CSV table of C-alpha atoms in Angstrom, one decimal:
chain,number,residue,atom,x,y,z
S,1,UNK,CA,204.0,166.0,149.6
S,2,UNK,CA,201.2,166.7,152.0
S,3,UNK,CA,199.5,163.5,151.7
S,4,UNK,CA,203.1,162.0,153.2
S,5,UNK,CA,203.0,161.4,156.7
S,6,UNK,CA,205.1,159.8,159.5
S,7,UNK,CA,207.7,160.4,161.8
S,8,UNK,CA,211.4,160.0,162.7
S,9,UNK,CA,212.5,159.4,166.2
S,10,UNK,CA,215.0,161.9,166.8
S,11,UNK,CA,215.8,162.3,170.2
S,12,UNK,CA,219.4,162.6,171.0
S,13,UNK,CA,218.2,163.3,174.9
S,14,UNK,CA,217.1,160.2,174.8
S,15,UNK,CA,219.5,158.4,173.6
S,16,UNK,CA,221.6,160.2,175.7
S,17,UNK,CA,219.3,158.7,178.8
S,18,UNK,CA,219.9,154.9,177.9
S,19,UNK,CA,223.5,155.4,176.5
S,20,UNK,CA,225.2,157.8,178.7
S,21,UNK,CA,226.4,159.7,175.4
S,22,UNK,CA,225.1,161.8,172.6
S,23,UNK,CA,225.3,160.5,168.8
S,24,UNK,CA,228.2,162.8,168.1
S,25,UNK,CA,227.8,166.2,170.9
S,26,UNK,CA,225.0,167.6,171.9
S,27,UNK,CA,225.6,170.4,169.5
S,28,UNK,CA,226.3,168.6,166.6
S,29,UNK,CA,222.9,166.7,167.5
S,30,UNK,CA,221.2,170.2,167.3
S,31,UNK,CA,222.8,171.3,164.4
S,32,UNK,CA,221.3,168.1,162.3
S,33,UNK,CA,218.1,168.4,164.5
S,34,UNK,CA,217.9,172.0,162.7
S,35,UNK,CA,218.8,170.5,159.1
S,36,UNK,CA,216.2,168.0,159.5
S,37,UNK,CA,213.5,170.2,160.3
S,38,UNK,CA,214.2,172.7,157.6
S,39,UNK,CA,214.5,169.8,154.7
S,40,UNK,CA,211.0,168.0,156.3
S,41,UNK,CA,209.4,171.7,156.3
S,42,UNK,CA,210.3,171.9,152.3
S,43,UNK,CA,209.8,168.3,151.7
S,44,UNK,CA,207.6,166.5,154.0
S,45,UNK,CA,205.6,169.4,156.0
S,46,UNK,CA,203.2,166.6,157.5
S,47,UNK,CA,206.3,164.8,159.0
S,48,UNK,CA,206.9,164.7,163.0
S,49,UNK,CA,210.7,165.1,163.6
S,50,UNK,CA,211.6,164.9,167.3
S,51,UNK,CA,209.8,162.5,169.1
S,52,UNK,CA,210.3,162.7,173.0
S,53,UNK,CA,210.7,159.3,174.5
S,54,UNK,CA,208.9,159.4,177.8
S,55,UNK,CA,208.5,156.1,178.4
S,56,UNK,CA,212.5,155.7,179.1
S,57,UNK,CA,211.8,157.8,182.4
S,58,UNK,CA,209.2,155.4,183.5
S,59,UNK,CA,211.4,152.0,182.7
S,60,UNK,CA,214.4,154.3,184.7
S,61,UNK,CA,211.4,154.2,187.5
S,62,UNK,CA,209.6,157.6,187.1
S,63,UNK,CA,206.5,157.6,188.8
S,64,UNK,CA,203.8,158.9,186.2
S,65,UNK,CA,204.2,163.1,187.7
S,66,UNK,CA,208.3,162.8,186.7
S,67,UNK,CA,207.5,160.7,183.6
S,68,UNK,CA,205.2,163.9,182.4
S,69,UNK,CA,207.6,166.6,183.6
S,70,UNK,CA,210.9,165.6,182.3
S,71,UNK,CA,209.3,164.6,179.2
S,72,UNK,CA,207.8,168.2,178.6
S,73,UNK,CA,211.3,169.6,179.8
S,74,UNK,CA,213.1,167.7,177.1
S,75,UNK,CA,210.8,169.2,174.7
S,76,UNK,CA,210.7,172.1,176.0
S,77,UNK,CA,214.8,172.1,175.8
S,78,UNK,CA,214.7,171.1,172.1
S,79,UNK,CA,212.5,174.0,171.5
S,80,UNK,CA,214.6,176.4,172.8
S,81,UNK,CA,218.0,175.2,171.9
S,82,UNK,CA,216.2,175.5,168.0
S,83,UNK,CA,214.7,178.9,168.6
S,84,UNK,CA,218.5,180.1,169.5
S,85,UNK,CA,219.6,178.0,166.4
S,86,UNK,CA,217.2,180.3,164.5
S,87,UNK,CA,214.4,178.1,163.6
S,88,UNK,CA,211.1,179.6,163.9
S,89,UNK,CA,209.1,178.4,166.7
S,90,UNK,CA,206.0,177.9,163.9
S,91,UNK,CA,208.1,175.2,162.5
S,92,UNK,CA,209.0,173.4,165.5
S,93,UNK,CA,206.2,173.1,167.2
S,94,UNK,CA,204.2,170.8,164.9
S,95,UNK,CA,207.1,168.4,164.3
S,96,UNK,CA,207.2,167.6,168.2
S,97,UNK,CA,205.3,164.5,169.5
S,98,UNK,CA,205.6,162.5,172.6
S,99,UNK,CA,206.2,158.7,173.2
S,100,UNK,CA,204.9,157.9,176.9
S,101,UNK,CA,204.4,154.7,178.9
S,102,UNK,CA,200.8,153.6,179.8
S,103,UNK,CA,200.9,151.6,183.3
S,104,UNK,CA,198.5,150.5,185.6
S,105,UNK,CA,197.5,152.9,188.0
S,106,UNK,CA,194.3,153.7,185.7
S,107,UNK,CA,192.8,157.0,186.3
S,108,UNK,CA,196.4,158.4,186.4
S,109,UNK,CA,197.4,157.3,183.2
S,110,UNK,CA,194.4,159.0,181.8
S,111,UNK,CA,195.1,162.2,183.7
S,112,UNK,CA,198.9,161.6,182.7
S,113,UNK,CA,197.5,161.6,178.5
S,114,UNK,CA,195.1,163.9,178.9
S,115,UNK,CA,197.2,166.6,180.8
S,116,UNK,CA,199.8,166.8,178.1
S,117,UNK,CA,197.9,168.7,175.2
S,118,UNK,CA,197.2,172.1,177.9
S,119,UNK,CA,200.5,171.7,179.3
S,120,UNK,CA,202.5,172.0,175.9
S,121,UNK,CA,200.1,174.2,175.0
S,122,UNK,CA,201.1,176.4,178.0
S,123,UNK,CA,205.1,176.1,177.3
S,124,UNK,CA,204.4,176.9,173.4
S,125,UNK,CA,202.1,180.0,174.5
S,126,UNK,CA,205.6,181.4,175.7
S,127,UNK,CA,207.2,181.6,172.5
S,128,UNK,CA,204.1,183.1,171.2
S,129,UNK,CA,202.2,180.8,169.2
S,130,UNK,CA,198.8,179.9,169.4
S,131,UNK,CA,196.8,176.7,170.6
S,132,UNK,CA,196.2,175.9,167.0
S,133,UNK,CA,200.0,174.6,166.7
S,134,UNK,CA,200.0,173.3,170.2
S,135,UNK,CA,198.1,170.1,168.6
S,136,UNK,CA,200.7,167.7,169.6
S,137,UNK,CA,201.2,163.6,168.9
S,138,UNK,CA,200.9,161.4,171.4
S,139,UNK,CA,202.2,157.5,171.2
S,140,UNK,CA,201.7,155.6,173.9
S,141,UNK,CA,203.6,152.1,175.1
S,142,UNK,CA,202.2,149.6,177.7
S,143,UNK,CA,205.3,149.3,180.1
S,144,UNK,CA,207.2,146.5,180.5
S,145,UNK,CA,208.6,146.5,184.0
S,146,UNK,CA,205.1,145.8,185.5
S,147,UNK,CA,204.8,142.2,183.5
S,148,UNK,CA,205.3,139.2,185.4
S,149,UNK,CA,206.5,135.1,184.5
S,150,UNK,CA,204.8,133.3,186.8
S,151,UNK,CA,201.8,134.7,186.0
S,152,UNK,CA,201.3,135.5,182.6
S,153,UNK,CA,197.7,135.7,181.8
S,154,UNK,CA,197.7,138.9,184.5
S,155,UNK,CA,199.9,140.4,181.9
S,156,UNK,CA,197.3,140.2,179.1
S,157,UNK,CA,194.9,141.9,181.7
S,158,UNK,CA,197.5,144.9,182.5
S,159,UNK,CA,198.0,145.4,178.9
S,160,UNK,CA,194.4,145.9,178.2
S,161,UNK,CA,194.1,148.2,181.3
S,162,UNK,CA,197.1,150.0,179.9
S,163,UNK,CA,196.4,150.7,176.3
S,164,UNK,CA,192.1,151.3,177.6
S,165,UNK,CA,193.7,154.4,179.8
S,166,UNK,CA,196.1,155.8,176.7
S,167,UNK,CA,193.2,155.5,174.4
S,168,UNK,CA,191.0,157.4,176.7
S,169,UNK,CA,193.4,159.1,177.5
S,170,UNK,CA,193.3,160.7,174.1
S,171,UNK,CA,196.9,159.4,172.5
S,172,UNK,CA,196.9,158.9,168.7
S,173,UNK,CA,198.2,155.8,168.4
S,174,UNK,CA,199.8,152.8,170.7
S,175,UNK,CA,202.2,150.3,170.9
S,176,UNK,CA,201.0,147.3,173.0
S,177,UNK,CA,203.2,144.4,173.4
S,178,UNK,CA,202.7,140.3,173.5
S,179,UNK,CA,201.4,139.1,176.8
S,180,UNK,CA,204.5,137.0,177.3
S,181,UNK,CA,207.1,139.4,175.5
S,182,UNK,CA,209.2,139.7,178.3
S,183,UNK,CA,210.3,135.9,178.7
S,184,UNK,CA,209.9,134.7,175.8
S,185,UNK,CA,209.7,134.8,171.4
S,186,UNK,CA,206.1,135.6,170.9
S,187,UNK,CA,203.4,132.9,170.0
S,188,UNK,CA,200.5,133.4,167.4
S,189,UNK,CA,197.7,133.0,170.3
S,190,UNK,CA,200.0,136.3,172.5
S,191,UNK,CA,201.0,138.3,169.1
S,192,UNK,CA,196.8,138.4,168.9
């Protein structure tokens, strides 16, 4: 079982952002956000549940401050909402990681990536734990609303900017899109 590892993306806040509705209710969410956690704590203790979509703010046009804030507020609302659900705060805290956008305003991006891990660690302090579970996930995603058509070799360029920040940055792992993914299917040469 501990030799498993991977992640859902549960993130009914989320979903909430892009659909303008929960799954089911916002309780009901909670209630099989607390199921989950307790099955993946017996079953697969190395799994990240909840996974906080950042990057939605930024594509909603977040600048990279609000992108960092209302992502640690939605985690920092799933936290609480479990703790009054009666799930130990021990158990939630490693099964939270974070999905944010990497842009182009460099340095900022790497302060944005970097400045995650002490914050969290700040929020968790409140519930009592220690740093040691404040070791969070961090995925990052070049954005897509910077990419142009007319030009579409820049894109390549902004890409590489954007995933050289997140890995700098510190983030654990990255999603970078095709050069041309925005206009059109994906060639061999822009999947490369």
């Amino acid at each position: 079982k501990t030799k498993v590892k991977g992640s859902f993306n549960f993130d009914s806040f989320g979903y909430y952002l892009l659909n303008g509705e929960y799954y089911n209710s916002l309780d009901d969410n909670i209630n099989e956000l607390a199921c989950l956690i307790s099955l993946c704590k017996k079953e697969l203790p190395c799994f990240t549940v909840i996974q906080i979509n950042g990057q939605h703010f930024s594509a909603a046009g977040a600048d990279i401050l609000q992108e960092l804030a209302f992502s640690l507020a939605s985690a920092h609302d799933y936290f609480y909402r479990l703790t009054e659900k009666g799930i130990k705060a021990e158990d939630i805290a490693p099964r939270i990681g974070f999905t944010l956008s990497s842009g182009s305003a460099y340095f900022m991006e790497i302060a944005k990536f970097r400045a995650v891990k002490p914050l969290w660690a700040k929020i968790i302090e409140q519930y009592g734990l220690k740093n040691e579970l404040a070791t969070v996930k961090i995925h990052a995603v070049n954005n897509s609303w910077n990419k142009t058509i007319l030009s579409p070799f820049v894109n390549m360029l902004r890409t590489t900017t954007e995933a050289m920040a997140a890995a700098i940055g510190g983030c654990n792992s990255m999603t970078i899109s095709p050069f041309d993914f925005v206009y059109s299917e994906s060639s061999d040469f822009s999947n490369r």
